[in-house]
Structures are given as C-alpha cells and as structure tokens.
PDB file of C-alpha atoms in Angstrom:
ATOM      1  CA  MET A   1       0.099  -0.031   0.050  1.00  0.00           C
ATOM      2  CA  SER A   2       1.267   3.311  -0.842  1.00  0.00           C
ATOM      3  CA  THR A   3       1.857   6.344   1.446  1.00  0.00           C
ATOM      4  CA  PRO A   4      -0.272   9.555   0.521  1.00  0.00           C
ATOM      5  CA  ASP A   5       2.665  11.327  -0.956  1.00  0.00           C
ATOM      6  CA  GLU A   6       3.660   8.551  -3.237  1.00  0.00           C
ATOM      7  CA  GLN A   7       3.354   9.597  -7.120  1.00  0.00           C
ATOM      8  CA  VAL A   8       4.680   9.210 -10.435  1.00  0.00           C
ATOM      9  CA  ILE A   9       5.022  12.510 -12.349  1.00  0.00           C
ATOM     10  CA  VAL A  10       5.722  12.145 -16.247  1.00  0.00           C
ATOM     11  CA  VAL A  11       7.267  15.252 -17.803  1.00  0.00           C
ATOM     12  CA  ASP A  12       6.915  16.031 -21.427  1.00  0.00           C
ATOM     13  CA  ALA A  13      10.167  18.241 -21.416  1.00  0.00           C
ATOM     14  CA  ALA A  14       9.293  19.748 -24.761  1.00  0.00           C
ATOM     15  CA  ASN A  15       5.924  20.839 -23.847  1.00  0.00           C
ATOM     16  CA  VAL A  16       6.909  22.356 -20.583  1.00  0.00           C
ATOM     17  CA  ILE A  17      10.286  24.152 -22.144  1.00  0.00           C
ATOM     18  CA  GLY A  18       7.995  25.437 -25.097  1.00  0.00           C
ATOM     19  CA  SER A  19       5.670  26.958 -22.566  1.00  0.00           C
ATOM     20  CA  ARG A  20       7.737  29.979 -21.665  1.00  0.00           C
ATOM     21  CA  PRO A  21       8.892  32.144 -24.641  1.00  0.00           C
ATOM     22  CA  ASP A  22      12.410  32.656 -22.865  1.00  0.00           C
ATOM     23  CA  GLY A  23      14.670  31.951 -26.031  1.00  0.00           C
ATOM     24  CA  TRP A  24      14.904  27.973 -25.511  1.00  0.00           C
ATOM     25  CA  TRP A  25      14.705  27.649 -29.371  1.00  0.00           C
ATOM     26  CA  ARG A  26      18.185  28.938 -29.500  1.00  0.00           C
ATOM     27  CA  ASP A  27      19.563  26.492 -27.185  1.00  0.00           C
ATOM     28  CA  ARG A  28      17.375  23.446 -26.783  1.00  0.00           C
ATOM     29  CA  ALA A  29      19.956  21.424 -25.204  1.00  0.00           C
ATOM     30  CA  GLY A  30      20.754  24.076 -22.879  1.00  0.00           C
ATOM     31  CA  ALA A  31      16.876  24.759 -21.883  1.00  0.00           C
ATOM     32  CA  ALA A  32      16.628  20.875 -21.111  1.00  0.00           C
ATOM     33  CA  ARG A  33      19.536  20.882 -19.039  1.00  0.00           C
ATOM     34  CA  ARG A  34      18.338  23.624 -17.100  1.00  0.00           C
ATOM     35  CA  LEU A  35      14.931  21.805 -16.563  1.00  0.00           C
ATOM     36  CA  LEU A  36      16.686  18.686 -15.479  1.00  0.00           C
ATOM     37  CA  LEU A  37      18.627  20.511 -12.828  1.00  0.00           C
ATOM     38  CA  LYS A  38      15.388  21.964 -11.466  1.00  0.00           C
ATOM     39  CA  LEU A  39      13.449  18.874 -11.601  1.00  0.00           C
ATOM     40  CA  ALA A  40      16.270  17.014  -9.847  1.00  0.00           C
ATOM     41  CA  THR A  41      16.050  19.652  -7.070  1.00  0.00           C
ATOM     42  CA  LEU A  42      12.239  19.227  -6.802  1.00  0.00           C
ATOM     43  CA  GLN A  43      13.000  15.258  -6.808  1.00  0.00           C
ATOM     44  CA  GLN A  44      14.713  15.799  -3.743  1.00  0.00           C
ATOM     45  CA  GLN A  45      12.281  17.519  -1.914  1.00  0.00           C
ATOM     46  CA  LEU A  46       9.614  14.856  -2.911  1.00  0.00           C
ATOM     47  CA  PRO A  47      11.502  11.539  -1.926  1.00  0.00           C
ATOM     48  CA  HIS A  48       8.454   9.455  -2.354  1.00  0.00           C
ATOM     49  CA  THR A  49       7.661  10.650  -5.773  1.00  0.00           C
ATOM     50  CA  THR A  50       9.267   9.272  -8.880  1.00  0.00           C
ATOM     51  CA  ILE A  51       9.892  12.053 -11.619  1.00  0.00           C
ATOM     52  CA  ALA A  52      10.539  10.641 -15.132  1.00  0.00           C
ATOM     53  CA  VAL A  53      11.285  13.524 -17.696  1.00  0.00           C
ATOM     54  CA  VAL A  54      11.129  12.450 -21.500  1.00  0.00           C
ATOM     55  CA  LEU A  55      13.644  14.199 -24.012  1.00  0.00           C
ATOM     56  CA  GLU A  56      13.077  14.273 -27.575  1.00  0.00           C
ATOM     57  CA  GLY A  57      15.080  15.787 -30.562  1.00  0.00           C
ATOM     58  CA  ALA A  58      17.496  18.304 -30.232  1.00  0.00           C
ATOM     59  CA  ALA A  59      16.840  18.128 -26.211  1.00  0.00           C
ATOM     60  CA  ARG A  60      18.460  14.802 -25.913  1.00  0.00           C
ATOM     61  CA  LYS A  61      21.992  16.469 -25.902  1.00  0.00           C
ATOM     62  CA  ALA A  62      21.196  17.891 -22.612  1.00  0.00           C
ATOM     63  CA  THR A  63      22.714  14.839 -21.072  1.00  0.00           C
ATOM     64  CA  GLU A  64      26.009  15.087 -22.959  1.00  0.00           C
ATOM     65  CA  GLY A  65      28.894  17.178 -21.923  1.00  0.00           C
ATOM     66  CA  ASP A  66      29.633  18.111 -18.123  1.00  0.00           C
ATOM     67  CA  PRO A  67      28.171  15.489 -15.746  1.00  0.00           C
ATOM     68  CA  LEU A  68      24.744  16.287 -14.264  1.00  0.00           C
ATOM     69  CA  ASP A  69      24.226  15.216 -10.899  1.00  0.00           C
ATOM     70  CA  LEU A  70      20.335  14.401 -11.295  1.00  0.00           C
ATOM     71  CA  GLY A  71      20.057  12.114  -8.321  1.00  0.00           C
ATOM     72  CA  VAL A  72      17.445   9.715  -8.688  1.00  0.00           C
ATOM     73  CA  LEU A  73      15.603  11.612 -11.339  1.00  0.00           C
ATOM     74  CA  ARG A  74      14.742   9.108 -14.276  1.00  0.00           C
ATOM     75  CA  VAL A  75      15.740  10.562 -17.815  1.00  0.00           C
ATOM     76  CA  VAL A  76      14.189   8.958 -20.700  1.00  0.00           C
ATOM     77  CA  LEU A  77      15.573   9.842 -24.321  1.00  0.00           C
ATOM     78  CA  ALA A  78      12.812   9.405 -26.958  1.00  0.00           C
ATOM     79  CA  PRO A  79      14.472   7.443 -30.016  1.00  0.00           C
ATOM     80  CA  ALA A  80      11.687   8.966 -32.218  1.00  0.00           C
ATOM     81  CA  SER A  81       8.290  10.524 -31.334  1.00  0.00           C
ATOM     82  CA  GLY A  82       8.279  12.000 -27.659  1.00  0.00           C
ATOM     83  CA  ASP A  83       4.606  11.509 -27.342  1.00  0.00           C
ATOM     84  CA  ASP A  84       4.799   7.568 -28.010  1.00  0.00           C
ATOM     85  CA  THR A  85       7.886   7.374 -25.656  1.00  0.00           C
ATOM     86  CA  ILE A  86       5.699   9.511 -22.999  1.00  0.00           C
ATOM     87  CA  THR A  87       2.744   7.023 -23.458  1.00  0.00           C
ATOM     88  CA  GLU A  88       4.814   3.994 -23.299  1.00  0.00           C
ATOM     89  CA  VAL A  89       6.662   5.166 -20.149  1.00  0.00           C
ATOM     90  CA  THR A  90       3.224   6.084 -18.537  1.00  0.00           C
ATOM     91  CA  ALA A  91       1.691   2.677 -19.444  1.00  0.00           C
ATOM     92  CA  ALA A  92       4.665   0.841 -17.881  1.00  0.00           C
ATOM     93  CA  TYR A  93       3.912   2.717 -14.388  1.00  0.00           C
ATOM     94  CA  LEU A  94       0.248   1.788 -14.717  1.00  0.00           C
ATOM     95  CA  VAL A  95       0.572  -1.615 -15.899  1.00  0.00           C
ATOM     96  CA  PRO A  96       1.730  -3.274 -12.382  1.00  0.00           C
ATOM     97  CA  ALA A  97      -1.093  -1.848 -10.814  1.00  0.00           C
ATOM     98  CA  THR A  98       1.271  -0.264  -7.912  1.00  0.00           C
ATOM     99  CA  GLY A  99      -1.661   1.798  -6.761  1.00  0.00           C
ATOM    100  CA  LEU A 100       0.492   4.931  -7.344  1.00  0.00           C
ATOM    101  CA  PRO A 101      -1.215   7.890  -9.055  1.00  0.00           C
ATOM    102  CA  VAL A 102       0.569   8.580 -12.393  1.00  0.00           C
ATOM    103  CA  THR A 103       0.376  12.534 -13.466  1.00  0.00           C
ATOM    104  CA  VAL A 104       1.437  13.431 -17.040  1.00  0.00           C
ATOM    105  CA  VAL A 105       2.966  17.109 -16.975  1.00  0.00           C
ATOM    106  CA  THR A 106       1.640  18.381 -20.773  1.00  0.00           C
ATOM    107  CA  ALA A 107      -0.374  20.631 -22.435  1.00  0.00           C
ATOM    108  CA  ASP A 108      -0.501  18.769 -25.605  1.00  0.00           C
ATOM    109  CA  ARG A 109      -4.371  17.665 -26.177  1.00  0.00           C
ATOM    110  CA  GLY A 110      -3.374  14.615 -28.197  1.00  0.00           C
ATOM    111  CA  LEU A 111      -1.095  13.202 -25.662  1.00  0.00           C
ATOM    112  CA  ARG A 112      -3.712  13.714 -22.934  1.00  0.00           C
ATOM    113  CA  ALA A 113      -5.950  11.878 -24.972  1.00  0.00           C
ATOM    114  CA  ARG A 114      -3.372   9.058 -25.204  1.00  0.00           C
ATOM    115  CA  VAL A 115      -2.492   8.748 -21.571  1.00  0.00           C
ATOM    116  CA  GLU A 116      -5.920   9.577 -19.676  1.00  0.00           C
ATOM    117  CA  PRO A 117      -7.473   6.323 -20.983  1.00  0.00           C
ATOM    118  CA  LEU A 118      -4.833   4.758 -19.476  1.00  0.00           C
ATOM    119  CA  GLY A 119      -5.490   5.571 -16.125  1.00  0.00           C
ATOM    120  CA  ALA A 120      -3.266   8.667 -15.775  1.00  0.00           C
ATOM    121  CA  THR A 121      -4.212  12.274 -14.658  1.00  0.00           C
ATOM    122  CA  THR A 122      -2.804  15.226 -16.689  1.00  0.00           C
ATOM    123  CA  THR A 123      -2.070  18.783 -15.672  1.00  0.00           C
ATOM    124  CA  GLY A 124      -0.176  21.595 -17.664  1.00  0.00           C
ATOM    125  CA  PRO A 125       3.173  22.848 -17.580  1.00  0.00           C
ATOM    126  CA  SER A 126       2.240  26.115 -15.454  1.00  0.00           C
ATOM    127  CA  TRP A 127       1.448  23.851 -12.133  1.00  0.00           C
ATOM    128  CA  LEU A 128       5.135  22.335 -12.690  1.00  0.00           C
ATOM    129  CA  LEU A 129       6.763  25.356 -13.561  1.00  0.00           C
ATOM    130  CA  THR A 130       5.122  26.932 -10.376  1.00  0.00           C
ATOM    131  CA  GLN A 131       6.770  24.146  -8.192  1.00  0.00           C
ATOM    132  CA  LEU A 132      10.161  24.921 -10.270  1.00  0.00           C
ATOM    133  CA  ASP A 133      10.154  28.595  -9.582  1.00  0.00           C
ATOM    134  CA  ASN A 134      10.530  28.020  -6.236  1.00  0.00           C
ATOM    135  CA  PHE A 135      14.225  26.802  -6.865  1.00  0.00           C
TER     136      PHE A 135
END
C-alpha cells in the first residue's frame, strides 16, 4: 500500500520548455539541461515521488558533456516520437497496478487523449513551472 505522497510524475519536457518564450529555441539542449537540474532539485524535495522526464530531438543532447548530478531523477531519451515514448513510460508505470497515481505534465491535447484512458491524470506545464520557480 502506498503512502499519501507517493506518486509518479511524467514530464513532457518539450512541452514544458516550450510553454515559456524565454529563448529556449536558440539552445534546446541548454534549456533541457536547466529543466533537468530544476527537476532534480524538486525530486530531492519529494523523496516518495518518482519523476520521469522525456527528452526528444535536440533536447536529448542535454545529457551530453559535463556530467549532471540528477540524483534519482529518471531521464528517458525518446528514440523518435516524444509522445509515443511518454505514452509508453506512462503505461509502464500503470501496468504493474502499483496503486500509485501517475500524472503526466503536458498541455498537448493529443497526448492527454492518449494517457488519460490508461488511467493517468494530466496537468499543464504551469503547475510544474510554479513548483520549479521556488528553486
């Protein structure tokens, strides 16, 4: 049986990064790297929460170069479609029927329509960005 604060959060990194017009398009890998570092800090504050972040396209390079200390943050590199990978990751957490709630962070309506029937809940990037603004 899970404790009340146990949960899984699956992050659509491209959608979260793209939700703020802060110049991310000039350096997608750098923007993804900054997001990963903030998520790792959030992960430390939520020890009973599993955070899985999916990187796609140019953002995949965020894990290259200088090593990142991401603790137990799970980084998944999408081999092709980020939405396909997010759906697969979400399904993998739900299939074992652990009883843990799974929340997917995205504003992508198509992706929401894919993960909600699996049993996941969804929330928009603004919720996550509000949490991350505290770090």
